[in-house]
CSV table of C-alpha atoms and ligand atoms in Angstrom, one decimal:
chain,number,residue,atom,x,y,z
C,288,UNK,CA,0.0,0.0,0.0
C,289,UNK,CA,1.1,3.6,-0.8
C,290,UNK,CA,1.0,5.4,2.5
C,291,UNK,CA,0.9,8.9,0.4
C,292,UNK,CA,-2.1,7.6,-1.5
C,293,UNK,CA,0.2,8.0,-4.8
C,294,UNK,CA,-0.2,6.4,-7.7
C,295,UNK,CA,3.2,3.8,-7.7
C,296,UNK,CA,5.9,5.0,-9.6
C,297,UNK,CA,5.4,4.5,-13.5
C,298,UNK,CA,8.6,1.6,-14.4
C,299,UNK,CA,11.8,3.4,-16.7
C,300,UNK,CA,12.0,0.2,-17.9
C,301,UNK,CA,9.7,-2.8,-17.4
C,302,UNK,CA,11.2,-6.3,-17.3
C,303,UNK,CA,8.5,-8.0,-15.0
C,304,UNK,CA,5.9,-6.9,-17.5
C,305,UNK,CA,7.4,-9.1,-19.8
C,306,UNK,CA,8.3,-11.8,-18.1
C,307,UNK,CA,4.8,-12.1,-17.3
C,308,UNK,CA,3.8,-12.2,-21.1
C,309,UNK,CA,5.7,-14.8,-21.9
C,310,UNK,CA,4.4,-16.8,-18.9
C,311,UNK,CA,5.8,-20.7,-18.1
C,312,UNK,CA,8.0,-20.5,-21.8
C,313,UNK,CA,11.6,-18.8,-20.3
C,314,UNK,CA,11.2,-21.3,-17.6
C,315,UNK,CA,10.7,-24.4,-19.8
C,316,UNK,CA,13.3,-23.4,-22.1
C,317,UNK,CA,15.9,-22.9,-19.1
C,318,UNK,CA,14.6,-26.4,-17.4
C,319,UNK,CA,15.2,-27.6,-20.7
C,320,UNK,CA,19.2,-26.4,-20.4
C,321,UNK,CA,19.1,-27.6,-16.7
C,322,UNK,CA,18.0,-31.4,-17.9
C,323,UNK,CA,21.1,-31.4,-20.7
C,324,UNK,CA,23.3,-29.8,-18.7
C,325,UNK,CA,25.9,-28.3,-22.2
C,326,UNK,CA,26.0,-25.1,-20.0
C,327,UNK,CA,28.7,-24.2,-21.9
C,328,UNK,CA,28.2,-23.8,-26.0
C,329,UNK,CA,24.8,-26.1,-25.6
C,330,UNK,CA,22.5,-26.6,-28.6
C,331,UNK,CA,20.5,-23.5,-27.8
C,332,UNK,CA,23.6,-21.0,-28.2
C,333,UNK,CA,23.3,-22.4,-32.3
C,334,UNK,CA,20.2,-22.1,-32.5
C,335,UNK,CA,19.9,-18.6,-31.3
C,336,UNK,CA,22.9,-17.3,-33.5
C,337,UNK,CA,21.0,-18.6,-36.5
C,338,UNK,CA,17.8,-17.5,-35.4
C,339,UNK,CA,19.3,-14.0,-35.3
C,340,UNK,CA,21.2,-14.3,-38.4
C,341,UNK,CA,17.7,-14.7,-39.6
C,342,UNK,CA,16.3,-11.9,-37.9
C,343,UNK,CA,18.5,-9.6,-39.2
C,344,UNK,CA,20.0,-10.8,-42.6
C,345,UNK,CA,23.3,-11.1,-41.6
C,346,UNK,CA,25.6,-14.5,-42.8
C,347,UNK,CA,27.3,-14.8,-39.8
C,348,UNK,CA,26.6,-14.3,-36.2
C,349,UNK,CA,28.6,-15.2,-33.1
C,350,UNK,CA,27.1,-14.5,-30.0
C,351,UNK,CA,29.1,-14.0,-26.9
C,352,UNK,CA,29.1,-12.7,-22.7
C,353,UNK,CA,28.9,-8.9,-23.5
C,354,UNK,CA,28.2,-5.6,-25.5
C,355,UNK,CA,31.5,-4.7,-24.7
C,356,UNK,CA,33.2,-8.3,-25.4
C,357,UNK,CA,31.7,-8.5,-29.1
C,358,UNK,CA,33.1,-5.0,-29.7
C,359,UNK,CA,36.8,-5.6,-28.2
C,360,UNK,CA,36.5,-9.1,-30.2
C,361,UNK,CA,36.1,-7.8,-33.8
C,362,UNK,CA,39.1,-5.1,-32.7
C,363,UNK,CA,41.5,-8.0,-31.8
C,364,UNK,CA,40.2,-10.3,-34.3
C,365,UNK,CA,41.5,-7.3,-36.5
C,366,UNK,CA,44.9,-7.0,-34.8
C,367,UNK,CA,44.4,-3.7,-33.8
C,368,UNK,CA,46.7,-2.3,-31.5
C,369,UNK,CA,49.4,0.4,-30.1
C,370,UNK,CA,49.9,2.9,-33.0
C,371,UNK,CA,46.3,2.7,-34.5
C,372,UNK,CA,43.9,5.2,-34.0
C,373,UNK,CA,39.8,4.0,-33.8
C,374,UNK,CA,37.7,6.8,-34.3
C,375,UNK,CA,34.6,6.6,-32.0
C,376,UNK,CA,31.7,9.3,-31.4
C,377,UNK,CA,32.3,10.5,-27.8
C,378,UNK,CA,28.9,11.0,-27.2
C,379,UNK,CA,28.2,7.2,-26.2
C,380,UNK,CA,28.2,4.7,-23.4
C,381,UNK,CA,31.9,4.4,-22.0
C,382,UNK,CA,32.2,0.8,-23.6
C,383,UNK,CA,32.4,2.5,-27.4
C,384,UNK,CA,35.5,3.9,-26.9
C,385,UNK,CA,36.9,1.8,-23.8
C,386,UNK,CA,38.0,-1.3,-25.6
C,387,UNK,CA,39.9,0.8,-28.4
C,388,UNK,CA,42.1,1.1,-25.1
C,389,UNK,CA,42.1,-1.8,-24.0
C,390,UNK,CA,43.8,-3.2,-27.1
C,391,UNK,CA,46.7,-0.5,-26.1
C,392,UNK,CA,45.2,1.6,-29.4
C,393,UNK,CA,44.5,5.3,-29.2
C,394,UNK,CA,40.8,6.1,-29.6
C,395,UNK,CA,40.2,9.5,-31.1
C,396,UNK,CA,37.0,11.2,-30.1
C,397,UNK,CA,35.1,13.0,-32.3
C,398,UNK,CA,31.5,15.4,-32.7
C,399,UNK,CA,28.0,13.9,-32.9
C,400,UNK,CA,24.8,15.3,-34.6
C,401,UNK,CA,22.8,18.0,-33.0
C,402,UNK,CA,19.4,16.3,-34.6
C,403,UNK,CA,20.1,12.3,-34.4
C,404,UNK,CA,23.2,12.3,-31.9
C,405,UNK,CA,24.8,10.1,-33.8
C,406,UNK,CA,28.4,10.4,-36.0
C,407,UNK,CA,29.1,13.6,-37.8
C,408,UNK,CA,30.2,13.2,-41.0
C,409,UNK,CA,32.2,16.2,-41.0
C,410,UNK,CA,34.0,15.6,-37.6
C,411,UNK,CA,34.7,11.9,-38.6
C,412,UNK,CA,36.7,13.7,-41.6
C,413,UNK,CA,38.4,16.2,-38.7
C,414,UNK,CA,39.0,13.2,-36.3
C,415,UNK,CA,40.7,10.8,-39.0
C,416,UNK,CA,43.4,14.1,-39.6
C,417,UNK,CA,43.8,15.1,-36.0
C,418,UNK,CA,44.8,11.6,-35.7
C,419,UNK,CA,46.9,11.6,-38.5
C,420,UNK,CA,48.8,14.5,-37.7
C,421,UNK,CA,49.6,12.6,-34.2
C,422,UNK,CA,51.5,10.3,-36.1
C,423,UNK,CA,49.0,7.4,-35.4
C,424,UNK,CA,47.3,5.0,-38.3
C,425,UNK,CA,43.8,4.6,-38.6
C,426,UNK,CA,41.9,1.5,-38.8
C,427,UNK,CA,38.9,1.9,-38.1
C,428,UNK,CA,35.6,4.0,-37.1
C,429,UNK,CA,32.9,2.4,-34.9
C,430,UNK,CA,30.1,4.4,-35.0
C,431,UNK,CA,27.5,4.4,-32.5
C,432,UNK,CA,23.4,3.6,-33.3
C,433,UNK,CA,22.4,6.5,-30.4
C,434,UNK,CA,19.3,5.6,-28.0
C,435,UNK,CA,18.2,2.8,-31.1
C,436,UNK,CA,18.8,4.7,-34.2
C,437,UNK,CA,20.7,4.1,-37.0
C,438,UNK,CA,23.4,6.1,-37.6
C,439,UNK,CA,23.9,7.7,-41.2
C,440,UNK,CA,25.7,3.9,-42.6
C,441,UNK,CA,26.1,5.2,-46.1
C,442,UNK,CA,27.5,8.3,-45.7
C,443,UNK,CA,30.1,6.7,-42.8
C,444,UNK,CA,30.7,3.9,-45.3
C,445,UNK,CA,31.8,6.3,-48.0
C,446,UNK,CA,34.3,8.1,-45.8
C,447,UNK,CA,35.5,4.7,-44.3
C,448,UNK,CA,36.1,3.3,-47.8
C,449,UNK,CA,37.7,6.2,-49.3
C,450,UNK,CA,40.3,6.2,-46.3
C,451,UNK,CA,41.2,2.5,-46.1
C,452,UNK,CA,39.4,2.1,-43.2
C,453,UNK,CA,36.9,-1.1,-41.6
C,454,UNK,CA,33.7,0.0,-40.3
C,455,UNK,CA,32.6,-1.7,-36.7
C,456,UNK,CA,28.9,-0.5,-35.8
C,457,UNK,CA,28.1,-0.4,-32.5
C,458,UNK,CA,24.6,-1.3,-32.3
C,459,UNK,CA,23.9,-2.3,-28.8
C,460,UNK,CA,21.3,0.0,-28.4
C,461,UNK,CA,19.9,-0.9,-31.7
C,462,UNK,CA,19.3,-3.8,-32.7
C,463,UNK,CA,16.3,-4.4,-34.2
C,464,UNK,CA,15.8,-1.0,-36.3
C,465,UNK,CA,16.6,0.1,-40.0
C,466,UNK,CA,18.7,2.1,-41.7
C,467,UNK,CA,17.0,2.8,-45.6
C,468,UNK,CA,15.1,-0.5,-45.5
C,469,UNK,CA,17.7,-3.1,-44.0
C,470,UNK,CA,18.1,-4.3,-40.4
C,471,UNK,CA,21.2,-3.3,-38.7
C,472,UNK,CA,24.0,-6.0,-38.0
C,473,UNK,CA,24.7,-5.9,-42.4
C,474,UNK,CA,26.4,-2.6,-42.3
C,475,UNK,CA,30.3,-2.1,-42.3
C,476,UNK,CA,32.5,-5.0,-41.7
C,477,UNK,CA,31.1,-6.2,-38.3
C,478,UNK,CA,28.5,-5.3,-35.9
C,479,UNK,CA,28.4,-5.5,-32.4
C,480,UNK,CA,25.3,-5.4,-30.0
C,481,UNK,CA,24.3,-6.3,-26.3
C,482,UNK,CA,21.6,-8.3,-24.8
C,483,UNK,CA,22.4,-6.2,-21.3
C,484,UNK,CA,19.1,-6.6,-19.8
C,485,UNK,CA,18.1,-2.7,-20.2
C,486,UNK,CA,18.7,-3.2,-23.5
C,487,UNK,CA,15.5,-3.3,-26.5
C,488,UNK,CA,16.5,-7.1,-26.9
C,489,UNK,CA,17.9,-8.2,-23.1
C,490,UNK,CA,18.7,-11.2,-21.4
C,491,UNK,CA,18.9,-12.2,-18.2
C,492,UNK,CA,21.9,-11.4,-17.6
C,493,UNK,CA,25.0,-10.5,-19.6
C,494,UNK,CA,25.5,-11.6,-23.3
C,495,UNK,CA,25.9,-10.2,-26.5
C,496,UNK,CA,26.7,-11.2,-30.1
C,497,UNK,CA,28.4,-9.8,-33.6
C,498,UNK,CA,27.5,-10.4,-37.1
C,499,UNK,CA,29.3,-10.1,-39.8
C,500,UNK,CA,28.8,-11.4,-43.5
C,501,UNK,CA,33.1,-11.8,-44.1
C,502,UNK,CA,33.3,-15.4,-43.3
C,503,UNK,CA,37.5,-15.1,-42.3
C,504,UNK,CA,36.3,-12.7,-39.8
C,505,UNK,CA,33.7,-15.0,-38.1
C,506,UNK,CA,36.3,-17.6,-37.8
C,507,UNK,CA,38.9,-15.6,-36.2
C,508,UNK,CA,36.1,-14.5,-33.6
C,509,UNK,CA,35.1,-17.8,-32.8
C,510,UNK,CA,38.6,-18.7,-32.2
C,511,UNK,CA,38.6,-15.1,-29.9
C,512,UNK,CA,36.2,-16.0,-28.0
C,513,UNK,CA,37.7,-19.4,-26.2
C,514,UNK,CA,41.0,-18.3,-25.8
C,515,UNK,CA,42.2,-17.5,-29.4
C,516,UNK,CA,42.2,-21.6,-30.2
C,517,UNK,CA,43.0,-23.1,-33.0
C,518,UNK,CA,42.5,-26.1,-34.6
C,519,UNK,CA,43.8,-28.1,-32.2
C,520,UNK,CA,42.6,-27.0,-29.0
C,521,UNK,CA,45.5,-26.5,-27.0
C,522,UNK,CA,47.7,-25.1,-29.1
C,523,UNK,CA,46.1,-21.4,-29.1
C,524,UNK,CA,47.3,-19.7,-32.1
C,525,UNK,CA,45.9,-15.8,-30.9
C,526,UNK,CA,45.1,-14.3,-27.6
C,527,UNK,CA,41.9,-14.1,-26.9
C,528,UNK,CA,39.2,-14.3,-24.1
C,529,UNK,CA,36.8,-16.0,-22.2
C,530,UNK,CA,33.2,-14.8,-24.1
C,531,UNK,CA,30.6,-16.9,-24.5
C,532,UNK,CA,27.6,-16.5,-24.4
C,533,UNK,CA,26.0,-19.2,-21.6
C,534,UNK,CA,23.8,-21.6,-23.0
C,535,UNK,CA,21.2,-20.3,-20.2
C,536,UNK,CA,20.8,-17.3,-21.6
C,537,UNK,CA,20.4,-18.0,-25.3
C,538,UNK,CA,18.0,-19.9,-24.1
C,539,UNK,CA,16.0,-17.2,-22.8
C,540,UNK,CA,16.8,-15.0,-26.2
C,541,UNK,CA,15.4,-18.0,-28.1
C,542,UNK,CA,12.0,-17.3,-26.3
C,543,UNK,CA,12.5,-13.3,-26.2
C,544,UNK,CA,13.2,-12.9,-30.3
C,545,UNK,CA,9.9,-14.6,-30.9
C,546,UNK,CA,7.9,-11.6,-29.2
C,547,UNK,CA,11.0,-9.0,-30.2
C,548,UNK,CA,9.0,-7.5,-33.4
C,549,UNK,CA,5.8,-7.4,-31.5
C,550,UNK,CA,7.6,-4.8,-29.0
C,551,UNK,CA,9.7,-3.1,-31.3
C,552,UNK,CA,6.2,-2.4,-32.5
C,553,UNK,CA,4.8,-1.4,-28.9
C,554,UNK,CA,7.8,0.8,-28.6
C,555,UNK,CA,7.1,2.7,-31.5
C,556,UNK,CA,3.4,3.5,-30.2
C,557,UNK,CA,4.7,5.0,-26.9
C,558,UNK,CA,7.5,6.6,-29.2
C,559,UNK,CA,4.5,8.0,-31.6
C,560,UNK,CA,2.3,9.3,-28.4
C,561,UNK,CA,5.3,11.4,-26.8
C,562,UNK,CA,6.4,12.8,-30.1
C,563,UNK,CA,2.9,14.2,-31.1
C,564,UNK,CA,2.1,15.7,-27.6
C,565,UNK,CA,5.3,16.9,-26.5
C,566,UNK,CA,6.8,18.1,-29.9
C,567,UNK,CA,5.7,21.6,-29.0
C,568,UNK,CA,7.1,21.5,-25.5
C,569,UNK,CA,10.3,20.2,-25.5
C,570,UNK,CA,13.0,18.8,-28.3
C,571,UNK,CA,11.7,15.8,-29.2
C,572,UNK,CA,13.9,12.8,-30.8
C,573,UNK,CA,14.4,13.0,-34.5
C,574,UNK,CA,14.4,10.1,-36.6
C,575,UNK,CA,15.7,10.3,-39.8
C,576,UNK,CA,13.5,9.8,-43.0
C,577,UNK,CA,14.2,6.0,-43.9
C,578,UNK,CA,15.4,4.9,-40.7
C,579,UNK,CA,13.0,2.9,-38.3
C,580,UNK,CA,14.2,3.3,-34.3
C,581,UNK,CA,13.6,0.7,-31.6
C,582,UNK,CA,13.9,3.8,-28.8
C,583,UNK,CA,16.6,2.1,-26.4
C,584,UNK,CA,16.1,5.3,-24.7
C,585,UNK,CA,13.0,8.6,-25.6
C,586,UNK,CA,15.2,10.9,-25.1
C,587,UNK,CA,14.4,15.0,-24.9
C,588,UNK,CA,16.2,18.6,-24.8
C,589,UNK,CA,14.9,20.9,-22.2
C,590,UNK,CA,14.1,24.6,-23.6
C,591,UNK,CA,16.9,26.2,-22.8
C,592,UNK,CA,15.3,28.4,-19.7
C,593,UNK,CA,14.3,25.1,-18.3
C,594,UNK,CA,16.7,23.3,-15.2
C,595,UNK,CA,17.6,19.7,-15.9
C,596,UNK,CA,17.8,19.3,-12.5
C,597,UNK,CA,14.7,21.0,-11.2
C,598,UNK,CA,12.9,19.6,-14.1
C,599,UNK,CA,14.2,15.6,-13.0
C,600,UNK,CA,12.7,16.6,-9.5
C,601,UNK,CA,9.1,17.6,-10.8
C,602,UNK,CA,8.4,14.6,-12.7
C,603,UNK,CA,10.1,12.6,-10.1
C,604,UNK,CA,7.4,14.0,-7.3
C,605,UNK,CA,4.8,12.5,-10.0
C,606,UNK,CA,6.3,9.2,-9.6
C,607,UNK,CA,8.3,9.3,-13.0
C,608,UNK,CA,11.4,8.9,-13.0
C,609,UNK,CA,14.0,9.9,-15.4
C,610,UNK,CA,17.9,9.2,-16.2
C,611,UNK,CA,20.2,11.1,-18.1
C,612,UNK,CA,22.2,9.3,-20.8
C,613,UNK,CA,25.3,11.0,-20.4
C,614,UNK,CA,26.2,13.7,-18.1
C,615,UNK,CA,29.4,13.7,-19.3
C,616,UNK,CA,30.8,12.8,-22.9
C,617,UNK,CA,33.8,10.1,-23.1
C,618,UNK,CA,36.6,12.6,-23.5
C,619,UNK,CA,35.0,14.9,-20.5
C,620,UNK,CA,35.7,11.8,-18.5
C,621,UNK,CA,38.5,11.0,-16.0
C,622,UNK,CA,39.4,8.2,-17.6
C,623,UNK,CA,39.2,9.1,-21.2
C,624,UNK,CA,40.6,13.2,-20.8
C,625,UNK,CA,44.0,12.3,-21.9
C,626,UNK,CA,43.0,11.1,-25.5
C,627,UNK,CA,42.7,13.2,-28.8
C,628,UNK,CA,39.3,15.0,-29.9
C,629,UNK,CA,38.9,16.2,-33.6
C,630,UNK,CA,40.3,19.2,-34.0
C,631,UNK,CA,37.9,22.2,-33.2
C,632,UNK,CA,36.3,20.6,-30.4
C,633,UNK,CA,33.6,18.4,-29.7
C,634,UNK,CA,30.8,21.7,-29.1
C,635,UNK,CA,27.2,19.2,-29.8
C,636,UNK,CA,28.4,16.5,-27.4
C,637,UNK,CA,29.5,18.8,-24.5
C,638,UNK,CA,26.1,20.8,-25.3
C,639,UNK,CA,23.8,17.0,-25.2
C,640,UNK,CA,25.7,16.4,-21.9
C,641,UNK,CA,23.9,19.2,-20.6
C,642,UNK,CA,20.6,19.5,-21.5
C,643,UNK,CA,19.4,15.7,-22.5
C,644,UNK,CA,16.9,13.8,-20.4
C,645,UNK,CA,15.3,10.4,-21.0
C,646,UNK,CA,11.8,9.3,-20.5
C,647,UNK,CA,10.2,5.8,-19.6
C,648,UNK,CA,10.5,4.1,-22.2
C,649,UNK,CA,9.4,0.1,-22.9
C,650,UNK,CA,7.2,-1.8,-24.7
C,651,UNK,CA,4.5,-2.1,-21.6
C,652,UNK,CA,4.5,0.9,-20.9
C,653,UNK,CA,0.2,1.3,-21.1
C,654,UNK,CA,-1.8,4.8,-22.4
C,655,UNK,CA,-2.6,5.7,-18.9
C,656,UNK,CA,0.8,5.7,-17.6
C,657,UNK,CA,2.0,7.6,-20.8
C,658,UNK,CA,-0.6,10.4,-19.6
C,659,UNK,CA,1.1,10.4,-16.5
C,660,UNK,CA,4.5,10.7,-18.5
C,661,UNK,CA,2.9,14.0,-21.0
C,662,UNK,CA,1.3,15.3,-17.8
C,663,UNK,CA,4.0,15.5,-15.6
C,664,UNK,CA,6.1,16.7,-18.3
C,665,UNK,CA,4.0,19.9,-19.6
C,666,UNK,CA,3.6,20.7,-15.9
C,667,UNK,CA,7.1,20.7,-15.5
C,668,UNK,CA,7.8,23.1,-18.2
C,669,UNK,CA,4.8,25.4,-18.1
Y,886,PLP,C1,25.4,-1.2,-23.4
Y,886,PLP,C2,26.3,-0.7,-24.4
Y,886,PLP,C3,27.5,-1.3,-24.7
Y,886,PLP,C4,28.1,-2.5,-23.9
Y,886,PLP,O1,27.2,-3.5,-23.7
Y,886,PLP,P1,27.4,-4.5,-22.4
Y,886,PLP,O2,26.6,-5.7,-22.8
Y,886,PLP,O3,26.9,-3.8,-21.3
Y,886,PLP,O4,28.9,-4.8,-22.3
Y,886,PLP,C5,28.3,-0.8,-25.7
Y,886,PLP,N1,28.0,0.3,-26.4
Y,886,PLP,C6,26.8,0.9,-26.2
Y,886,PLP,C7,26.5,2.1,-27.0
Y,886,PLP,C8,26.0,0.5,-25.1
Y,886,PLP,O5,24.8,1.2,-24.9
């Protein structure tokens, strides 16, 4: 009982909801796993990389333990290492640009979009000279599909091909939307996502997966992911790392991709709902003509009279809560200050630091809580 005779909080994100939709089948399918007992690499973990390579039109998909895993898998699948450059949008989660250092390889931030906060083209130019000029060689770009959109994949490509280098999409926020008709994980040379429960398509747990259609590629990750084996399993022939994906929670993914287009759908509703009755209140999110979204995150700009703060705390006395997705960009962070930016600054991230706030956001999220969302926001601006 709610001793203030509030309504309870409306859910950011709503995991029990769906766990309730899809009733006794996650717990069959992990009783299933629990009478085999192939914990490790079990039949399921097959199963679900080929039910996603159908899902999404890739040729090859190897799932593994993490988000961040799949992307620092393709990076040392690709030997890249001290003296390269990776050029990643600092206006991400931390992981984007984390494992470029974790392979001892200099990531080079560079400028997002004011209207999609994704890549800019233009900075990605700037960012591949600045790095340049520091005497470092550029491999690659991984460009980031912002709060589940896609970034702009032909215009990266272009600049990618035209300066030698391979294109790895980070797309853990996005999997499941379009870019011009086709489902991400068939763009650049590899693309990574996460099944972090928070994320549009999570687990229980940790776990994520790459696709990728060069067949050489999904070889060498396989090998990656159990140590950098070879043919004969112990005598490793790479370094790799321990990243599977456990046959538990493919199991769950198996069950959770069957109802994934359904909420992708419901998503897309809420999405639709905010959009029309904020759009004259706040800065709504902008998705691109062609692209499709599965809204990780409904994320707004405050006018610029209103206080992030102050405005957090109004909506939070309604019983909605709110996060903010990022206070700081990568290179305003401790940890990540000493590395390059494009030259010229990065003004549109530092700017989105400061004035972006995210909404509930999931597929069960009902009309009558929305009202509660649109309420609560207009009466915190007004
Ligand atoms: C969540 C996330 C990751 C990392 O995924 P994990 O599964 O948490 O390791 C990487 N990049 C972005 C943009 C993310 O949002």
């Amino acid at each position: 009982m709610n001793q203030h005779m509030r309504p309870e909080p409306v859910a950011f994100i709503d995991i029990g909801a769906q766990r309730r939709r899809l009733g006794s089948k996650i717990d069959d399918a992990v009783s299933r796993v629990l009478t085999h007992c192939q914990f490790i690499n079990g039949p399921e973990v097959t199963q679900l990389e080929a039910d996603l390579a159908a899902f999404c039109g890739a040729k090859h998909v190897v799932a593994c333990a993490s988000g961040t895993d799949a992307l620092l898998m393709v990076l040392m699948a690709q030997g890249v290492g001290p003296g390269d450059a990776v050029i990643c949008p600092s206006f991400t989660f931390c992981a984007t640009g984390e494992v470029v250092a974790l392979t001892g390889a200099t990531p080079v931030f560079v400028d997002v979009d004011e209207a999609t906060f994704n890549i800019d083209i233009v900075s990605l130019k700037v960012g591949i000279g600045t790095a340049r000029k520091l005497g470092l060689k550029v491999k690659a770009v991984i460009p980031v599909d912002l709060f589940g959109q896609s970034a702009d994949h032909d215009a990266i490509g272009k600049v990618a091909k035209s300066e030698g280098l391979f294109v790895l999409d980070d797309a853990a926020q996005a999997f499941g939307a379009t870019y011009k008709g086709r489902r991400l994980g068939t763009f650049g040379l590899a693309t990574a996502t996460s099944f972090f429960p928070a994320k549009p398509l999570g687990c229980f747990g940790d776990g994520g997966a790459i696709f990728t259609d060069d067949a050489d590629l999904a070889e060498r990750l396989r090998s990656v992911r159990v140590h950098g084996q070879g043919s004969e399993k112990y005598d490793n022939v790479r370094l790799g790392l321990t990243a599977r994906l456990d046959t538990m929670q493919a199991a769950i993914l198996i069950e959770k991709l069957k109802i994934f287009e359904d909420e992708i759908a419901a998503r897309n509703r809420v999405a639709s709902r905010y959009s029309d009755t904020l759009g004259d209140i706040v800065t709504v999110p902008n998705v691109t003509a062609g692209n499709t979204s599965v809204w990780a995150q409904y994320t707004i700009r405050l006018p610029n009279s209103a206080k992030r703060d102050v405005f957090a705390d109004a909506l939070k006395a309604q019983g909605i809560p709110t996060a903010i997705y990022y206070p700081k960009s990568m290179h305003q962070q401790t940890a990540y200050k000493h590395y390059p930016v494009a030259e010229g600054g990065l003004p549109v991230s530092e700017k989105l630091s400061q004035d972006v706030i995210s909404l509930p956001m999931h597929a069960y999220l009902d009309p009558a809580a929305q009202d509660r969302v649109i309420k609560a926001v207009c009466d915190a601006v007004s």
